[in-house]
Coordinates of C-alpha atoms in Angstrom, one line a residue:
M1 CA -44.3 17.1 32.1
S2 CA -43.4 14.1 34.8
V3 CA -40.0 12.7 36.1
S4 CA -40.6 9.7 33.7
D5 CA -41.5 12.0 30.1
L6 CA -38.0 13.6 30.7
D7 CA -36.1 10.2 31.4
P8 CA -38.2 7.3 30.0
V9 CA -37.8 3.8 32.0
P10 CA -36.2 1.2 28.5
A11 CA -37.9 -1.2 27.9
V12 CA -36.0 -4.6 27.5
A13 CA -36.7 -8.6 26.9
L14 CA -35.1 -11.0 28.7
L15 CA -34.6 -14.6 26.4
A16 CA -33.2 -16.8 28.5
R17 CA -33.3 -20.6 29.0
P18 CA -35.3 -21.7 32.9
G19 CA -32.6 -21.5 35.2
A20 CA -29.8 -20.1 37.4
A21 CA -28.3 -17.9 34.2
R22 CA -31.9 -16.7 33.8
E23 CA -32.2 -16.1 37.6
R24 CA -29.5 -13.5 37.6
L25 CA -30.0 -11.6 34.6
R26 CA -33.1 -11.0 36.2
E27 CA -32.2 -9.7 38.9
A28 CA -29.2 -7.8 37.7
L29 CA -32.4 -5.9 34.9
A30 CA -34.1 -5.2 38.8
H31 CA -31.2 -3.7 39.9
A32 CA -30.8 -1.5 36.5
D33 CA -34.4 0.8 36.7
V34 CA -35.4 -0.7 33.9
Q35 CA -39.0 -2.1 32.6
I36 CA -39.0 -5.5 31.7
V37 CA -41.8 -5.6 28.9
L38 CA -41.3 -9.4 28.2
E39 CA -39.2 -12.7 29.7
D40 CA -39.3 -15.9 27.9
D41 CA -38.0 -19.2 26.7
P42 CA -36.2 -18.2 23.2
M43 CA -36.5 -22.4 22.6
T44 CA -41.1 -21.4 22.4
L45 CA -41.0 -17.5 21.6
E46 CA -42.7 -16.8 18.5
P47 CA -41.3 -14.1 16.4
Q48 CA -44.2 -12.1 16.6
A49 CA -44.2 -11.8 20.0
L50 CA -41.1 -10.4 20.6
H51 CA -42.0 -7.8 18.1
D52 CA -45.9 -7.0 19.8
A53 CA -44.0 -6.8 23.0
R54 CA -41.5 -3.7 21.3
P55 CA -38.6 -3.9 24.1
Q56 CA -35.7 -0.8 22.9
F57 CA -33.2 -3.7 24.2
V58 CA -33.0 -8.1 24.0
V59 CA -31.2 -9.3 26.6
I60 CA -30.0 -12.7 25.3
A61 CA -28.4 -15.5 27.7
L62 CA -26.0 -17.5 24.8
E63 CA -26.1 -21.6 24.7
A64 CA -25.5 -24.2 22.3
A65 CA -29.1 -25.4 22.5
I66 CA -29.9 -22.2 21.4
E67 CA -28.9 -21.1 18.2
D68 CA -31.5 -22.9 15.8
A69 CA -34.0 -21.0 17.5
L70 CA -32.0 -17.6 17.5
E71 CA -32.2 -17.7 13.9
R72 CA -36.0 -18.5 13.7
L73 CA -36.1 -14.9 16.3
E74 CA -33.5 -13.4 13.1
P75 CA -36.8 -11.1 11.9
A76 CA -37.5 -10.3 15.3
L77 CA -34.0 -9.1 16.3
S78 CA -32.6 -7.2 13.6
A79 CA -35.3 -4.7 13.4
P80 CA -34.3 -1.2 13.4
G81 CA -33.7 0.2 16.8
L82 CA -33.5 -2.7 18.8
T83 CA -30.2 -2.8 20.6
L84 CA -29.0 -7.1 20.8
V85 CA -27.3 -8.0 24.6
F86 CA -25.3 -10.9 24.3
D87 CA -23.9 -12.8 27.8
E88 CA -22.6 -15.9 28.0
A89 CA -25.3 -18.3 29.6
E90 CA -23.3 -20.5 31.6
L91 CA -20.8 -17.3 33.1
A92 CA -24.0 -15.7 33.1
A93 CA -25.3 -18.5 35.7
R94 CA -21.7 -19.2 38.1
R95 CA -21.1 -15.0 38.5
D96 CA -22.2 -13.5 41.5
G97 CA -21.1 -11.0 44.3
W98 CA -18.6 -8.5 43.1
E99 CA -18.2 -10.0 40.1
A100 CA -22.4 -9.9 39.4
Q101 CA -23.0 -6.5 40.9
R102 CA -19.9 -4.9 38.3
W103 CA -21.1 -6.3 35.2
G104 CA -24.9 -5.8 36.3
R105 CA -23.0 -1.7 36.2
H106 CA -21.7 -2.3 33.0
L107 CA -25.2 -3.5 31.8
A108 CA -27.6 -0.1 33.5
A109 CA -25.1 2.1 31.9
K110 CA -25.4 0.1 28.9
L111 CA -29.1 -0.2 28.7
H112 CA -30.0 3.5 29.9
G113 CA -26.7 5.1 27.4
H114 CA -24.6 6.5 30.0
Q115 CA -20.7 6.4 31.7
Q116 CA -21.9 5.5 35.6
V117 CA -20.2 2.4 36.3
L118 CA -18.5 3.1 39.4
P119 CA -20.0 1.6 42.6
P120 CA -22.4 4.5 45.1
G121 CA -20.6 6.4 46.8
A122 CA -17.6 6.7 44.1
E123 CA -19.5 8.9 41.7
D124 CA -18.0 12.3 42.9
E125 CA -14.7 11.3 41.8
P126 CA -12.7 14.1 39.6
A127 CA -12.3 12.4 35.6
L128 CA -8.8 11.2 35.5
Q129 CA -8.9 12.4 31.5
L130 CA -8.9 16.1 30.1
E131 CA -11.4 17.2 28.4
P132 CA -11.5 19.5 25.1
G133 CA -12.0 23.4 25.6
L134 CA -10.9 26.8 26.4
P135 CA -9.9 27.6 29.9
S136 CA -12.0 30.4 31.5
T137 CA -11.6 33.4 31.2
P138 CA -10.3 35.3 34.0
P139 CA -11.9 39.0 35.4
V140 CA -11.2 41.6 33.3
P141 CA -10.4 44.3 36.2
K142 CA -12.9 47.3 36.9
E143 CA -11.2 50.9 35.9
T144 CA -11.9 51.9 39.2
A145 CA -10.3 49.7 41.0
L146 CA -6.7 50.7 39.3
Q147 CA -7.7 54.5 39.2
T148 CA -5.9 55.2 42.4
H149 CA -2.9 52.9 41.4
L150 CA -2.2 55.0 38.3
E151 CA -2.2 58.3 39.8
Q152 CA -0.3 57.4 41.8
A153 CA 2.7 56.0 39.6
R154 CA 1.9 59.5 38.5
S155 CA 2.8 61.3 41.0
W156 CA 6.1 59.0 41.4
A157 CA 7.5 59.7 37.6
D158 CA 9.7 62.8 37.9
D159 CA 11.5 61.1 40.6
V160 CA 12.7 58.1 38.8
P161 CA 16.0 57.9 37.8
A162 CA 16.3 58.5 33.6
D163 CA 19.4 56.7 31.9
G164 CA 22.1 58.6 31.4
L165 CA 25.3 57.2 30.6
Y166 CA 24.3 56.0 27.2
S167 CA 23.3 58.5 23.9
P168 CA 23.3 56.7 20.4
P169 CA 25.7 58.0 18.5
A170 CA 23.3 60.6 15.3
H171 CA 25.2 58.9 12.7
L172 CA 23.7 55.6 13.4
H173 CA 19.6 54.6 11.9
E174 CA 17.8 51.3 12.0
P175 CA 18.8 49.8 7.5
I176 CA 15.5 49.9 5.7
A177 CA 16.1 46.5 4.6
L178 CA 17.8 43.3 5.3
E179 CA 20.0 43.1 1.8
Q180 CA 21.7 46.8 2.7
A181 CA 22.1 45.3 6.5
L182 CA 23.9 42.7 4.9
A183 CA 25.7 45.0 2.4
A184 CA 27.2 46.5 5.6
L185 CA 28.5 44.0 6.5
Q186 CA 30.9 43.5 3.5
P187 CA 34.6 44.8 2.9
V188 CA 35.0 47.7 0.0
L189 CA 37.5 46.7 -2.1
P190 CA 39.8 49.2 -4.2
E191 CA 38.8 50.5 -7.2
T192 CA 42.6 49.5 -9.2
A193 CA 42.8 45.5 -8.1
A194 CA 46.7 44.4 -8.7
P195 CA 46.5 42.6 -11.5
V196 CA 47.0 39.1 -10.9
Q197 CA 50.2 37.4 -12.0
A198 CA 50.2 35.1 -15.0
A199 CA 50.3 31.0 -13.9
P200 CA 53.4 29.6 -15.5
E201 CA 52.3 28.1 -19.2
P202 CA 52.9 24.6 -18.7
P203 CA 55.7 22.4 -21.1
P204 CA 54.5 22.0 -24.4
V205 CA 53.3 18.2 -24.8
P206 CA 55.3 16.5 -27.7
A207 CA 53.2 15.9 -30.9
A208 CA 51.7 11.9 -30.5
A209 CA 52.2 9.3 -34.2
P210 CA 49.3 10.2 -36.8
S211 CA 46.8 7.6 -36.8
V212 CA 46.4 5.8 -39.8
F213 CA 42.3 6.6 -39.1
T214 CA 43.1 10.6 -39.6
D215 CA 46.2 10.4 -42.9
H216 CA 45.4 8.7 -45.5
T217 CA 48.3 9.7 -46.9
A218 CA 50.3 6.7 -45.2
W219 CA 46.7 4.4 -46.0
S220 CA 48.6 1.0 -48.2
L221 CA 46.9 -2.2 -49.9
V222 CA 47.1 -5.2 -48.0
D223 CA 47.8 -8.3 -48.5
E224 CA 44.9 -10.6 -48.3
A225 CA 47.3 -13.4 -48.3
S226 CA 49.3 -12.4 -45.8
D227 CA 46.4 -10.5 -43.4
A228 CA 43.7 -13.8 -43.4
P229 CA 44.8 -15.5 -40.8
A230 CA 44.9 -12.6 -37.9
V231 CA 40.7 -11.5 -39.2
A232 CA 39.9 -15.3 -39.1
S233 CA 41.3 -15.7 -35.7
A234 CA 39.8 -11.8 -34.4
A235 CA 36.6 -13.3 -35.7
A236 CA 36.4 -16.5 -33.8
S237 CA 37.4 -14.2 -30.4
T238 CA 34.7 -12.5 -31.0
E239 CA 31.7 -15.7 -32.1
S240 CA 33.8 -16.7 -29.0
A241 CA 33.1 -13.6 -26.1
E242 CA 30.1 -13.6 -27.3
P243 CA 27.6 -15.4 -24.3
A244 CA 25.0 -18.0 -25.2
F245 CA 21.5 -17.5 -24.5
D246 CA 20.0 -21.0 -23.4
T247 CA 16.1 -20.8 -23.5
G248 CA 15.5 -24.5 -22.1
H249 CA 16.0 -23.4 -18.7
L250 CA 13.4 -20.6 -18.3
S251 CA 10.6 -20.3 -15.4
L252 CA 7.9 -18.3 -14.4
V253 CA 8.5 -16.1 -10.9
D254 CA 6.2 -16.8 -8.2
L255 CA 4.9 -13.3 -7.5
D256 CA 3.7 -13.8 -4.3
A257 CA 6.8 -15.2 -3.2
A258 CA 9.0 -11.6 -4.7
A259 CA 6.9 -9.8 -2.5
P260 CA 7.9 -8.3 1.0
A261 CA 7.3 -10.9 3.4
G262 CA 5.8 -8.4 5.9
S263 CA 3.4 -7.7 3.4
R264 CA 1.8 -11.3 3.3
S265 CA 2.6 -11.6 7.7
G266 CA 0.4 -8.6 7.8
A267 CA -3.7 -8.4 9.6
L268 CA -6.3 -6.4 11.7
L269 CA -6.2 -7.7 15.2
V270 CA -8.8 -7.2 17.4
L271 CA -8.6 -7.2 20.8
A272 CA -12.0 -7.4 22.8
G273 CA -13.5 -8.5 26.3
I274 CA -16.7 -7.4 28.4
G275 CA -18.7 -5.9 26.8
G276 CA -16.6 -7.7 23.9
P277 CA -19.2 -9.2 21.2
D278 CA -21.8 -5.9 20.9
A279 CA -18.8 -3.7 19.8
L280 CA -16.8 -7.0 17.7
R281 CA -20.4 -7.0 16.2
R282 CA -20.9 -3.9 15.4
L283 CA -17.4 -3.3 14.3
L284 CA -17.7 -6.9 11.1
A285 CA -21.3 -5.3 10.1
A286 CA -19.3 -2.1 8.9
L287 CA -16.4 -3.9 7.6
P288 CA -17.2 -4.1 3.6
S289 CA -16.7 -7.2 1.7
G290 CA -13.3 -7.2 0.8
L291 CA -10.4 -6.8 2.7
A292 CA -7.1 -6.4 1.9
V293 CA -5.7 -8.3 4.7
P294 CA -6.5 -10.8 7.4
V295 CA -9.3 -10.1 10.7
L296 CA -7.8 -12.2 13.6
V297 CA -9.9 -11.3 16.9
H298 CA -8.9 -13.0 20.4
M299 CA -11.9 -12.2 22.6
R300 CA -11.9 -14.4 26.1
L301 CA -14.4 -16.0 26.8
D302 CA -15.0 -18.0 30.5
G303 CA -17.3 -20.4 29.2
G304 CA -14.5 -21.0 25.9
R305 CA -17.5 -21.3 23.4
Y306 CA -16.0 -19.7 20.5
G307 CA -17.5 -22.0 18.4
N308 CA -20.5 -20.3 19.5
L309 CA -19.5 -16.6 18.5
V310 CA -18.4 -17.4 15.8
K311 CA -22.4 -18.3 14.7
Q312 CA -23.2 -14.8 15.9
M313 CA -20.6 -12.9 14.6
A314 CA -21.3 -14.8 11.2
R315 CA -24.8 -13.5 11.1
V316 CA -24.1 -10.2 10.7
S317 CA -20.2 -10.2 8.9
P318 CA -20.5 -9.6 5.5
L319 CA -16.5 -11.4 5.6
P320 CA -16.1 -15.1 6.9
V321 CA -16.5 -16.2 9.5
Q322 CA -14.3 -19.4 11.0
L323 CA -12.5 -20.9 13.6
A324 CA -8.3 -20.5 13.9
E325 CA -6.6 -24.1 14.0
A326 CA -2.7 -24.8 15.0
G327 CA -1.5 -25.1 11.2
Q328 CA -4.2 -22.7 9.4
R329 CA -2.6 -19.9 7.1
A330 CA -4.7 -16.7 7.6
T331 CA -6.3 -15.8 4.2
A332 CA -6.6 -12.3 4.0
G333 CA -10.8 -11.2 3.2
E334 CA -11.4 -13.7 6.5
V335 CA -12.5 -13.4 10.3
H336 CA -10.5 -15.2 12.2
V337 CA -11.4 -16.1 15.9
L338 CA -8.1 -17.4 17.9
A339 CA -9.2 -19.4 21.4
D340 CA -7.2 -18.6 24.3
D341 CA -4.7 -21.1 22.9
I342 CA -3.8 -19.9 19.6
G343 CA -0.6 -17.5 18.6
V344 CA 0.4 -16.9 15.1
H345 CA 4.0 -16.5 13.6
A346 CA 5.3 -15.1 10.7
A347 CA 6.2 -17.0 7.6
A348 CA 8.1 -16.7 3.8
D349 CA 3.9 -16.8 1.9
G350 CA 2.1 -15.3 4.9
L351 CA 0.5 -15.9 8.7
Y352 CA 0.6 -19.2 10.4
F353 CA -1.2 -20.3 13.8
Q354 CA 0.3 -22.4 15.8
S355 CA -0.3 -23.5 19.6
E356 CA 0.9 -20.9 21.7
A357 CA 0.2 -21.4 25.9
Q358 CA 0.0 -17.4 26.4
G359 CA -2.4 -16.7 23.1
I360 CA -2.2 -14.5 20.6
S361 CA 1.5 -12.0 20.5
I362 CA 1.3 -8.9 18.8
A363 CA 5.1 -8.2 17.8
A364 CA 4.7 -11.1 15.9
L365 CA 2.8 -8.5 13.7
S366 CA 4.1 -6.5 11.2
A367 CA 4.3 -3.6 12.2
E368 CA 4.5 -2.0 8.6
H369 CA 0.8 -3.7 7.2
S370 CA -0.7 -4.8 10.2
A371 CA -4.0 -2.8 12.9
L372 CA -4.6 -3.5 15.8
V373 CA -8.4 -2.4 17.6
L374 CA -8.7 -2.9 21.0
L375 CA -12.5 -3.2 21.4
S376 CA -14.7 -3.3 25.5
G377 CA -12.6 -5.4 28.1
A378 CA -9.1 -5.4 26.2
D379 CA -6.4 -7.5 28.8
L380 CA -4.4 -3.8 29.8
A381 CA -1.0 -5.8 29.2
H382 CA -2.5 -5.8 25.8
V383 CA -1.4 -2.2 25.9
G384 CA 2.5 -2.0 26.2
P385 CA 3.1 -4.2 22.3
A386 CA 0.7 -2.4 20.4
L387 CA 2.2 1.1 21.4
D388 CA 5.4 -0.8 20.8
L389 CA 3.8 -1.6 17.4
A390 CA 2.4 1.6 16.4
A391 CA 5.9 3.1 17.6
A392 CA 6.7 1.1 14.6
G393 CA 5.0 2.4 12.0
A394 CA 1.4 0.4 12.8
W395 CA -2.0 2.3 12.6
V396 CA -3.7 1.4 16.2
A397 CA -7.3 2.0 18.0
G398 CA -9.1 2.8 20.9
Q399 CA -13.3 2.3 21.3
V400 CA -14.8 5.2 22.9
G401 CA -18.2 6.1 23.6
E402 CA -21.2 4.8 25.2
G403 CA -21.0 1.1 24.9
C404 CA -18.0 0.3 25.9
Y405 CA -17.9 -1.4 29.7
D406 CA -14.1 -1.8 30.4
P407 CA -12.6 1.4 29.1
A408 CA -9.5 0.8 30.7
A409 CA -7.1 -0.6 28.0
A410 CA -8.9 0.8 25.4
T411 CA -8.1 4.6 27.3
A412 CA -4.8 4.4 27.7
V413 CA -4.3 4.2 23.8
V414 CA -6.5 6.6 23.2
A415 CA -4.7 8.9 25.6
A416 CA -1.2 7.7 24.2
G417 CA -2.1 9.7 21.0
M418 CA -3.9 6.7 19.0
V419 CA -6.7 6.5 16.7
A420 CA -10.7 7.1 18.8
G421 CA -13.5 6.5 17.6
E422 CA -17.1 3.9 17.9
P423 CA -16.8 0.8 16.7
Q424 CA -18.8 1.3 13.2
E425 CA -16.4 5.0 13.0
L426 CA -13.1 2.2 13.3
A427 CA -14.9 0.4 11.1
Q428 CA -14.6 2.8 8.4
V429 CA -11.4 3.9 8.7
I430 CA -10.1 0.2 8.2
A431 CA -12.6 -0.5 5.0
A432 CA -10.4 3.1 3.6
R433 CA -7.1 1.9 4.5
W434 CA -7.4 -1.5 4.3
G435 CA -10.5 -1.9 1.6
L436 CA -10.9 -3.9 -1.4
D437 CA -13.1 -2.5 -4.8
D438 CA -15.3 -4.5 -6.8
D439 CA -12.2 -5.6 -9.1
G440 CA -10.2 -7.1 -6.4
D441 CA -7.9 -4.0 -5.7
A442 CA -7.1 -2.6 -2.8
A443 CA -8.6 1.1 -2.3

């Protein structure tokens, strides 16, 4: 059996328009030790040609001009066992030097299915993350090695002084039960206790005057004529004391407005970066068709082509995907892609998008009703606010696994005790907590 049989070289298809982006991607694949089985322009490529090449991975340089071509190639791109790797064409064309080498190492790790993304010479660095497992068992000493020490201790035993200063009394013994020990601590009462002096009797209470309702011998006929005004006035006062029920000002109550404001300002916020499109695609594809909260996606793209990201995710997501705009309300059960200058603020009737130079603020979310997922490439600056939100009651998770190219932020929240898993596994947990059944009720 050859070495190539033990570690087969991945078969990769490169789909990109001719230009600088295609050249950079070809160079990265050449250094990744893969076999390029197809390199073509997606504008002219036929689905059957891509299928006949039988690639394991397809690297695509995304740009607006190939959107229709990707829809035409959708049957071939959706083949089982085929992994898609997206990269922004404009960003790939500008990538050079150290940045290009770093991205190439992450691409090679994705294609070969390993975690080695460090530059050459740093492979032997110790792992910073603890690994589960029992500690190694110390060696058991041999009996022959201890025999000399045992004989020496036996010869010295007669010379060891004994403690003769204290000898316990013979009548003391250990209690056989806890009840006996507690009973021994209780004071013994004498059999004939002194009689308790009777309390002095209270002075007699004078008898109350007989009531007219209990003593019927004092009843007498009432003069109807003389008592009628008193009865009429009492009836009038009773009628005036009863409140009037006004039905002219009744109105229906807005049940949604009566709900707690925090429940309407909750959301599922997904943060990503380098390697994020693939992880985000797997997360959204595994979500159910109904969620009780809106899904907010923030992933920095140097090219700023968030419209392309919306189109790509809409093909795999069972939830509607749209680009968030300032003034728009976040809708439960929909995916909202946030640009770099879009933030959120909580109102009485839910979350609204607004223009923010700093972008999304994690602290603006309701901790009790929100969730936060950090995927590959999430910004390290979001780790602190994410853990603060978790301490206030939010559900926070981080991506782990082979597809996590830039795991710094995700690993930080996982090391702090948050939930860890692949994007599909995290989607299953989200569906169990915030999914809706066929009747629209929460799971």
